[in-house]
Structures are given as C-alpha cells and as structure tokens.
PDB file of C-alpha atoms in Angstrom:
ATOM      1  CA  UNK A   1      -6.800  -9.032  16.182  1.00  0.00           C
ATOM      2  CA  UNK A   2      -8.276 -12.111  15.285  1.00  0.00           C
ATOM      3  CA  UNK A   3      -8.977 -11.318  11.391  1.00  0.00           C
ATOM      4  CA  UNK A   4     -10.922 -14.725  10.943  1.00  0.00           C
ATOM      5  CA  UNK A   5     -10.303 -16.679   7.515  1.00  0.00           C
ATOM      6  CA  UNK A   6      -8.493 -14.619   5.140  1.00  0.00           C
ATOM      7  CA  UNK A   7      -9.493 -14.933   1.520  1.00  0.00           C
ATOM      8  CA  UNK A   8      -6.812 -12.927  -0.515  1.00  0.00           C
ATOM      9  CA  UNK A   9      -3.585 -11.555   0.422  1.00  0.00           C
ATOM     10  CA  UNK A  10      -2.303  -8.649  -1.577  1.00  0.00           C
ATOM     11  CA  UNK A  11       1.477  -8.445  -0.859  1.00  0.00           C
ATOM     12  CA  UNK A  12       3.565  -5.492  -2.026  1.00  0.00           C
ATOM     13  CA  UNK A  13       6.664  -7.162  -1.996  1.00  0.00           C
ATOM     14  CA  UNK A  14       8.575 -10.308   0.078  1.00  0.00           C
ATOM     15  CA  UNK A  15      12.113  -9.116   0.240  1.00  0.00           C
ATOM     16  CA  UNK A  16      11.826  -7.064   3.269  1.00  0.00           C
ATOM     17  CA  UNK A  17      11.163  -8.355   6.901  1.00  0.00           C
ATOM     18  CA  UNK A  18       9.062  -5.355   7.984  1.00  0.00           C
ATOM     19  CA  UNK A  19       6.603  -6.404   4.926  1.00  0.00           C
ATOM     20  CA  UNK A  20       6.518 -10.220   5.163  1.00  0.00           C
ATOM     21  CA  UNK A  21       8.151 -11.703   8.226  1.00  0.00           C
ATOM     22  CA  UNK A  22       8.632 -15.357   9.059  1.00  0.00           C
ATOM     23  CA  UNK A  23       5.013 -15.551  11.026  1.00  0.00           C
ATOM     24  CA  UNK A  24       3.673 -14.105   7.928  1.00  0.00           C
ATOM     25  CA  UNK A  25       5.490 -16.218   5.556  1.00  0.00           C
ATOM     26  CA  UNK A  26       3.770 -19.166   7.538  1.00  0.00           C
ATOM     27  CA  UNK A  27       0.697 -17.390   7.107  1.00  0.00           C
ATOM     28  CA  UNK A  28       0.614 -17.168   3.304  1.00  0.00           C
ATOM     29  CA  UNK A  29       0.367 -20.897   3.216  1.00  0.00           C
ATOM     30  CA  UNK A  30      -2.870 -20.752   4.815  1.00  0.00           C
ATOM     31  CA  UNK A  31      -4.510 -18.394   2.178  1.00  0.00           C
ATOM     32  CA  UNK A  32      -5.642 -19.803  -1.459  1.00  0.00           C
ATOM     33  CA  UNK A  33      -4.963 -16.651  -3.441  1.00  0.00           C
ATOM     34  CA  UNK A  34      -1.958 -14.144  -2.882  1.00  0.00           C
ATOM     35  CA  UNK A  35      -1.041 -11.677  -5.348  1.00  0.00           C
ATOM     36  CA  UNK A  36       2.513 -10.237  -5.376  1.00  0.00           C
ATOM     37  CA  UNK A  37       5.505  -9.291  -7.688  1.00  0.00           C
ATOM     38  CA  UNK A  38       6.667 -11.639 -10.017  1.00  0.00           C
ATOM     39  CA  UNK A  39      10.033 -11.847  -7.857  1.00  0.00           C
ATOM     40  CA  UNK A  40       7.758 -13.042  -4.876  1.00  0.00           C
ATOM     41  CA  UNK A  41       6.054 -15.436  -7.100  1.00  0.00           C
ATOM     42  CA  UNK A  42       9.424 -17.152  -8.007  1.00  0.00           C
ATOM     43  CA  UNK A  43      10.519 -17.238  -4.136  1.00  0.00           C
ATOM     44  CA  UNK A  44       7.460 -18.138  -2.862  1.00  0.00           C
ATOM     45  CA  UNK A  45       5.084 -21.321  -3.423  1.00  0.00           C
ATOM     46  CA  UNK A  46       1.530 -20.374  -4.397  1.00  0.00           C
ATOM     47  CA  UNK A  47       1.928 -16.755  -4.755  1.00  0.00           C
ATOM     48  CA  UNK A  48       0.645 -15.396  -8.273  1.00  0.00           C
ATOM     49  CA  UNK A  49       3.065 -12.597  -9.672  1.00  0.00           C
ATOM     50  CA  UNK A  50       1.789  -9.593 -11.384  1.00  0.00           C
ATOM     51  CA  UNK A  51       3.601  -6.390 -12.849  1.00  0.00           C
ATOM     52  CA  UNK A  52       2.437  -2.967 -13.053  1.00  0.00           C
ATOM     53  CA  UNK A  53      -1.325  -2.831 -15.054  1.00  0.00           C
ATOM     54  CA  UNK A  54      -1.842  -6.351 -14.975  1.00  0.00           C
ATOM     55  CA  UNK A  55      -5.147  -7.441 -13.420  1.00  0.00           C
ATOM     56  CA  UNK A  56      -6.835 -10.463 -11.908  1.00  0.00           C
ATOM     57  CA  UNK A  57     -10.528 -11.417 -11.310  1.00  0.00           C
ATOM     58  CA  UNK A  58     -11.698 -12.553  -8.039  1.00  0.00           C
ATOM     59  CA  UNK A  59     -15.095 -13.977  -7.431  1.00  0.00           C
ATOM     60  CA  UNK A  60     -17.104 -12.743  -4.132  1.00  0.00           C
ATOM     61  CA  UNK A  61     -20.287 -12.964  -2.421  1.00  0.00           C
ATOM     62  CA  UNK A  62     -21.043  -9.202  -3.647  1.00  0.00           C
ATOM     63  CA  UNK A  63     -19.528  -9.937  -7.041  1.00  0.00           C
ATOM     64  CA  UNK A  64     -16.719  -9.920  -9.046  1.00  0.00           C
ATOM     65  CA  UNK A  65     -14.049  -7.766  -7.959  1.00  0.00           C
ATOM     66  CA  UNK A  66     -10.722  -6.728 -10.318  1.00  0.00           C
ATOM     67  CA  UNK A  67      -7.616  -6.671  -8.942  1.00  0.00           C
ATOM     68  CA  UNK A  68      -4.803  -3.795 -10.878  1.00  0.00           C
ATOM     69  CA  UNK A  69      -1.402  -3.980  -9.834  1.00  0.00           C
ATOM     70  CA  UNK A  70       0.034  -0.636  -9.734  1.00  0.00           C
ATOM     71  CA  UNK A  71       3.296   0.939  -9.954  1.00  0.00           C
ATOM     72  CA  UNK A  72       5.231   1.690  -6.617  1.00  0.00           C
ATOM     73  CA  UNK A  73       9.044   2.941  -6.091  1.00  0.00           C
ATOM     74  CA  UNK A  74      10.470   1.950  -2.991  1.00  0.00           C
ATOM     75  CA  UNK A  75      12.896   4.678  -2.707  1.00  0.00           C
ATOM     76  CA  UNK A  76      14.442   7.389  -5.222  1.00  0.00           C
ATOM     77  CA  UNK A  77      14.326   6.615  -9.088  1.00  0.00           C
ATOM     78  CA  UNK A  78      16.479   3.726 -10.056  1.00  0.00           C
ATOM     79  CA  UNK A  79      16.284   2.079  -6.273  1.00  0.00           C
ATOM     80  CA  UNK A  80      15.109  -1.310  -8.158  1.00  0.00           C
ATOM     81  CA  UNK A  81      18.540  -2.902  -7.802  1.00  0.00           C
ATOM     82  CA  UNK A  82      18.931  -2.233  -4.183  1.00  0.00           C
ATOM     83  CA  UNK A  83      15.518  -2.123  -2.835  1.00  0.00           C
ATOM     84  CA  UNK A  84      13.780  -4.847  -5.031  1.00  0.00           C
ATOM     85  CA  UNK A  85      10.663  -4.407  -7.358  1.00  0.00           C
ATOM     86  CA  UNK A  86       7.479  -3.373  -5.201  1.00  0.00           C
ATOM     87  CA  UNK A  87       3.645  -2.872  -6.708  1.00  0.00           C
ATOM     88  CA  UNK A  88       0.302  -1.565  -5.112  1.00  0.00           C
ATOM     89  CA  UNK A  89      -3.103  -2.524  -5.926  1.00  0.00           C
ATOM     90  CA  UNK A  90      -6.267  -1.109  -6.846  1.00  0.00           C
ATOM     91  CA  UNK A  91      -9.720  -2.927  -6.180  1.00  0.00           C
ATOM     92  CA  UNK A  92     -12.563  -2.381  -8.318  1.00  0.00           C
ATOM     93  CA  UNK A  93     -16.161  -3.772  -8.442  1.00  0.00           C
ATOM     94  CA  UNK A  94     -19.223  -2.604 -10.152  1.00  0.00           C
ATOM     95  CA  UNK A  95     -21.168  -0.080  -7.957  1.00  0.00           C
ATOM     96  CA  UNK A  96     -18.744  -0.466  -5.258  1.00  0.00           C
ATOM     97  CA  UNK A  97     -15.919   1.720  -3.907  1.00  0.00           C
ATOM     98  CA  UNK A  98     -12.511   2.050  -5.715  1.00  0.00           C
ATOM     99  CA  UNK A  99      -9.556   1.188  -3.362  1.00  0.00           C
ATOM    100  CA  UNK A 100      -6.144   2.419  -3.833  1.00  0.00           C
ATOM    101  CA  UNK A 101      -3.279   0.324  -1.625  1.00  0.00           C
ATOM    102  CA  UNK A 102      -0.031   2.224  -2.168  1.00  0.00           C
ATOM    103  CA  UNK A 103       2.467  -0.538  -0.960  1.00  0.00           C
ATOM    104  CA  UNK A 104       5.878   0.920  -0.001  1.00  0.00           C
ATOM    105  CA  UNK A 105       5.804   3.758  -2.481  1.00  0.00           C
ATOM    106  CA  UNK A 106       7.542   6.955  -1.710  1.00  0.00           C
ATOM    107  CA  UNK A 107       6.757   8.571  -5.084  1.00  0.00           C
ATOM    108  CA  UNK A 108       4.184  10.905  -5.745  1.00  0.00           C
ATOM    109  CA  UNK A 109       4.305  10.870  -9.409  1.00  0.00           C
ATOM    110  CA  UNK A 110       3.530   7.173  -9.145  1.00  0.00           C
ATOM    111  CA  UNK A 111       0.143   8.001  -7.836  1.00  0.00           C
ATOM    112  CA  UNK A 112      -0.522  10.767 -10.434  1.00  0.00           C
ATOM    113  CA  UNK A 113      -0.143   8.099 -12.982  1.00  0.00           C
ATOM    114  CA  UNK A 114      -2.431   5.713 -11.234  1.00  0.00           C
ATOM    115  CA  UNK A 115      -5.079   8.293 -11.046  1.00  0.00           C
ATOM    116  CA  UNK A 116      -4.478   9.263 -14.491  1.00  0.00           C
ATOM    117  CA  UNK A 117      -5.046   5.585 -15.564  1.00  0.00           C
ATOM    118  CA  UNK A 118      -7.606   4.228 -13.004  1.00  0.00           C
ATOM    119  CA  UNK A 119      -9.777   7.578 -12.567  1.00  0.00           C
ATOM    120  CA  UNK A 120     -11.734   8.183  -9.436  1.00  0.00           C
ATOM    121  CA  UNK A 121     -10.077   6.749  -5.723  1.00  0.00           C
ATOM    122  CA  UNK A 122     -12.790   6.312  -2.836  1.00  0.00           C
ATOM    123  CA  UNK A 123     -10.351   5.057  -0.422  1.00  0.00           C
ATOM    124  CA  UNK A 124      -6.409   5.246  -0.395  1.00  0.00           C
ATOM    125  CA  UNK A 125      -4.610   2.972   1.870  1.00  0.00           C
ATOM    126  CA  UNK A 126      -1.185   4.536   2.009  1.00  0.00           C
ATOM    127  CA  UNK A 127       1.988   2.994   3.349  1.00  0.00           C
ATOM    128  CA  UNK A 128       3.504   6.216   5.463  1.00  0.00           C
ATOM    129  CA  UNK A 129       5.917   6.731   8.409  1.00  0.00           C
ATOM    130  CA  UNK A 130       8.670   7.981   6.450  1.00  0.00           C
ATOM    131  CA  UNK A 131      10.651   4.981   6.279  1.00  0.00           C
ATOM    132  CA  UNK A 132      14.165   5.456   6.047  1.00  0.00           C
ATOM    133  CA  UNK A 133      16.955   2.628   6.618  1.00  0.00           C
ATOM    134  CA  UNK A 134      19.605   4.966   5.610  1.00  0.00           C
ATOM    135  CA  UNK A 135      20.766   3.431   2.447  1.00  0.00           C
ATOM    136  CA  UNK A 136      19.597   6.516   0.158  1.00  0.00           C
ATOM    137  CA  UNK A 137      20.759   9.448   2.677  1.00  0.00           C
ATOM    138  CA  UNK A 138      18.094  11.629   3.505  1.00  0.00           C
ATOM    139  CA  UNK A 139      15.673  10.154   0.832  1.00  0.00           C
ATOM    140  CA  UNK A 140      12.954   8.177   2.656  1.00  0.00           C
ATOM    141  CA  UNK A 141      11.592   4.652   1.126  1.00  0.00           C
ATOM    142  CA  UNK A 142       7.782   5.340   1.611  1.00  0.00           C
ATOM    143  CA  UNK A 143       5.917   8.090   2.242  1.00  0.00           C
ATOM    144  CA  UNK A 144       6.344  11.079   4.790  1.00  0.00           C
ATOM    145  CA  UNK A 145       3.942  13.366   6.171  1.00  0.00           C
ATOM    146  CA  UNK A 146       4.246  16.053   3.170  1.00  0.00           C
ATOM    147  CA  UNK A 147       4.459  13.754   0.140  1.00  0.00           C
ATOM    148  CA  UNK A 148       1.407  12.018   1.715  1.00  0.00           C
ATOM    149  CA  UNK A 149      -0.395  15.231   1.647  1.00  0.00           C
ATOM    150  CA  UNK A 150       0.777  15.859  -2.021  1.00  0.00           C
ATOM    151  CA  UNK A 151      -0.874  12.171  -2.819  1.00  0.00           C
ATOM    152  CA  UNK A 152      -3.999  13.195  -0.680  1.00  0.00           C
ATOM    153  CA  UNK A 153      -4.396  16.381  -2.999  1.00  0.00           C
ATOM    154  CA  UNK A 154      -4.029  14.257  -6.219  1.00  0.00           C
ATOM    155  CA  UNK A 155      -6.522  11.625  -4.719  1.00  0.00           C
ATOM    156  CA  UNK A 156      -9.137  14.145  -4.982  1.00  0.00           C
ATOM    157  CA  UNK A 157     -11.416  13.751  -2.123  1.00  0.00           C
ATOM    158  CA  UNK A 158     -10.617   9.966  -1.396  1.00  0.00           C
ATOM    159  CA  UNK A 159     -10.879   8.935   2.283  1.00  0.00           C
ATOM    160  CA  UNK A 160      -6.737   8.267   3.313  1.00  0.00           C
ATOM    161  CA  UNK A 161      -5.964   5.535   5.701  1.00  0.00           C
ATOM    162  CA  UNK A 162      -2.512   5.568   6.555  1.00  0.00           C
ATOM    163  CA  UNK A 163      -1.032   2.237   7.643  1.00  0.00           C
ATOM    164  CA  UNK A 164       2.808   0.499   8.170  1.00  0.00           C
ATOM    165  CA  UNK A 165       4.006   3.545   9.664  1.00  0.00           C
ATOM    166  CA  UNK A 166       4.647   2.387  13.157  1.00  0.00           C
ATOM    167  CA  UNK A 167       6.630  -0.681  14.885  1.00  0.00           C
ATOM    168  CA  UNK A 168       9.895  -0.459  13.161  1.00  0.00           C
ATOM    169  CA  UNK A 169      13.188   1.478  13.978  1.00  0.00           C
ATOM    170  CA  UNK A 170      13.381   2.773  10.406  1.00  0.00           C
ATOM    171  CA  UNK A 171      10.207   4.747  10.496  1.00  0.00           C
ATOM    172  CA  UNK A 172      11.191   8.445  11.045  1.00  0.00           C
ATOM    173  CA  UNK A 173       7.589  10.192  11.411  1.00  0.00           C
ATOM    174  CA  UNK A 174       4.903   9.387  13.854  1.00  0.00           C
ATOM    175  CA  UNK A 175       0.988   9.262  13.036  1.00  0.00           C
ATOM    176  CA  UNK A 176       0.784  12.297  15.093  1.00  0.00           C
ATOM    177  CA  UNK A 177       3.285  14.093  12.652  1.00  0.00           C
ATOM    178  CA  UNK A 178       1.031  13.080   9.870  1.00  0.00           C
ATOM    179  CA  UNK A 179      -1.951  13.819  11.366  1.00  0.00           C
ATOM    180  CA  UNK A 180      -0.618  17.748  11.887  1.00  0.00           C
ATOM    181  CA  UNK A 181       0.640  17.966   8.328  1.00  0.00           C
ATOM    182  CA  UNK A 182      -2.914  16.996   7.211  1.00  0.00           C
ATOM    183  CA  UNK A 183      -4.582  19.380   9.413  1.00  0.00           C
ATOM    184  CA  UNK A 184      -2.098  22.285   8.372  1.00  0.00           C
ATOM    185  CA  UNK A 185      -3.026  21.421   4.624  1.00  0.00           C
ATOM    186  CA  UNK A 186      -6.759  21.534   5.560  1.00  0.00           C
ATOM    187  CA  UNK A 187      -7.264  17.779   4.677  1.00  0.00           C
ATOM    188  CA  UNK A 188      -7.780  16.571   8.501  1.00  0.00           C
ATOM    189  CA  UNK A 189     -11.515  15.685   7.627  1.00  0.00           C
ATOM    190  CA  UNK A 190     -10.075  12.933   5.011  1.00  0.00           C
ATOM    191  CA  UNK A 191      -7.961  11.283   7.196  1.00  0.00           C
ATOM    192  CA  UNK A 192      -8.717   8.355   9.344  1.00  0.00           C
ATOM    193  CA  UNK A 193      -6.015   6.909  11.389  1.00  0.00           C
ATOM    194  CA  UNK A 194      -6.971   3.415  12.861  1.00  0.00           C
ATOM    195  CA  UNK A 195      -5.564   1.851  15.789  1.00  0.00           C
ATOM    196  CA  UNK A 196      -4.155  -1.534  16.025  1.00  0.00           C
ATOM    197  CA  UNK A 197      -6.685  -4.203  15.586  1.00  0.00           C
ATOM    198  CA  UNK A 198      -9.437  -1.752  14.888  1.00  0.00           C
ATOM    199  CA  UNK A 199     -12.322  -2.335  12.497  1.00  0.00           C
ATOM    200  CA  UNK A 200     -14.259   0.605  11.163  1.00  0.00           C
ATOM    201  CA  UNK A 201     -16.562   1.259   8.156  1.00  0.00           C
ATOM    202  CA  UNK A 202     -15.757   4.070   5.672  1.00  0.00           C
TER     203      UNK A 202
END
C-alpha cells in the first residue's frame, strides 16, 4: 500500500531482518525522524537512540506528541546478549488516545510495568505470532496467543491490534489462532486484526 509521506519511524530494533530488512534500511534515509535503541543509533546514521523510559517530543498539526520508549524483552530473561536490546513505544498527546506499540516483546511482566508507570492505554499494537527461531528451545521471542490474552487483560479495555505476526517462517502461530484465543477468553470484541495495507479508524 502507498503510505504517502512518513513523518516518523518508531523502530523497535535494527538487528533482525524481519524487523528491518534491506528495503527498510533504504527507506529510513527518506524519513526525517527515526527513534530506536541506542545500539541502532550507533549503527545507523540519523537514528535517535532511546533507552526505556526516555521521552522525546514531536510537534504535529494537532499539537505536541510525547514519545516514550518502553521496556521490551525479545526472548526469555537474560536474552539480550543473544537477541540484542529492543524497545517499545507509547504515544501520548493532550486530549488524544494513548497508544502502546509493543515492539518485539515476549514478556507479559513488561506490559504490567508499562501500565503501572504510564497508566491507561487506549490502543495496544502488539507484536504477536509466537515467533520462535529455535534459539531458546520452546520459548517464544514475541507474544503468543495466550500471552497476548494475558497482556490484553493487563491493558484493561484497550483495543488490541496484532501485527508482525505472519510472513516469516519463524512465526509459529497464525492470526486465526490468536482470534480463537481471544474469543475463548471473552475478549473478541477488543481485537482488531488488520489486513495487509488496510486502513481503519479506531
């Protein structure tokens, strides 16, 4: 889909091709503002590096937006020497909905930490699909259906939009499986699964 002009890129991390491939790296050069990890900033010109709980301000047509980097864990505890550091983001603006973007996070307790510190989340964009490249045995490196449901419960009544869940061999669960789990949990009304390229209003 033609996205038109992109003002800002929020990049969870740069060290894995499923998150930033060659075309994505080329695209970054066309965007004025890119936020990512400190490690990504050291590797890619023009990237502004953030660590968890750092904030940055953006001026937009509807007012100022606060971007907060938030914790994420791309595997089991202690995985950073292998998986690398990743972050998520929270977007806040006066009188607007608060948006949480998980990044490649597999840890439900990180979601709890974010809610404890930030407060109400209105829209949660969760990286799902139970990505599992095999380096940690049966442990997934992104949310699976059950941990996504657990995260959704922590996020109270937030609308949940799953992304980054298909298209690579290491995703071990489908979006259909995710939808079934949300249905079983009585949370189906909060789940919005977009089609590729689809634009919708929340």
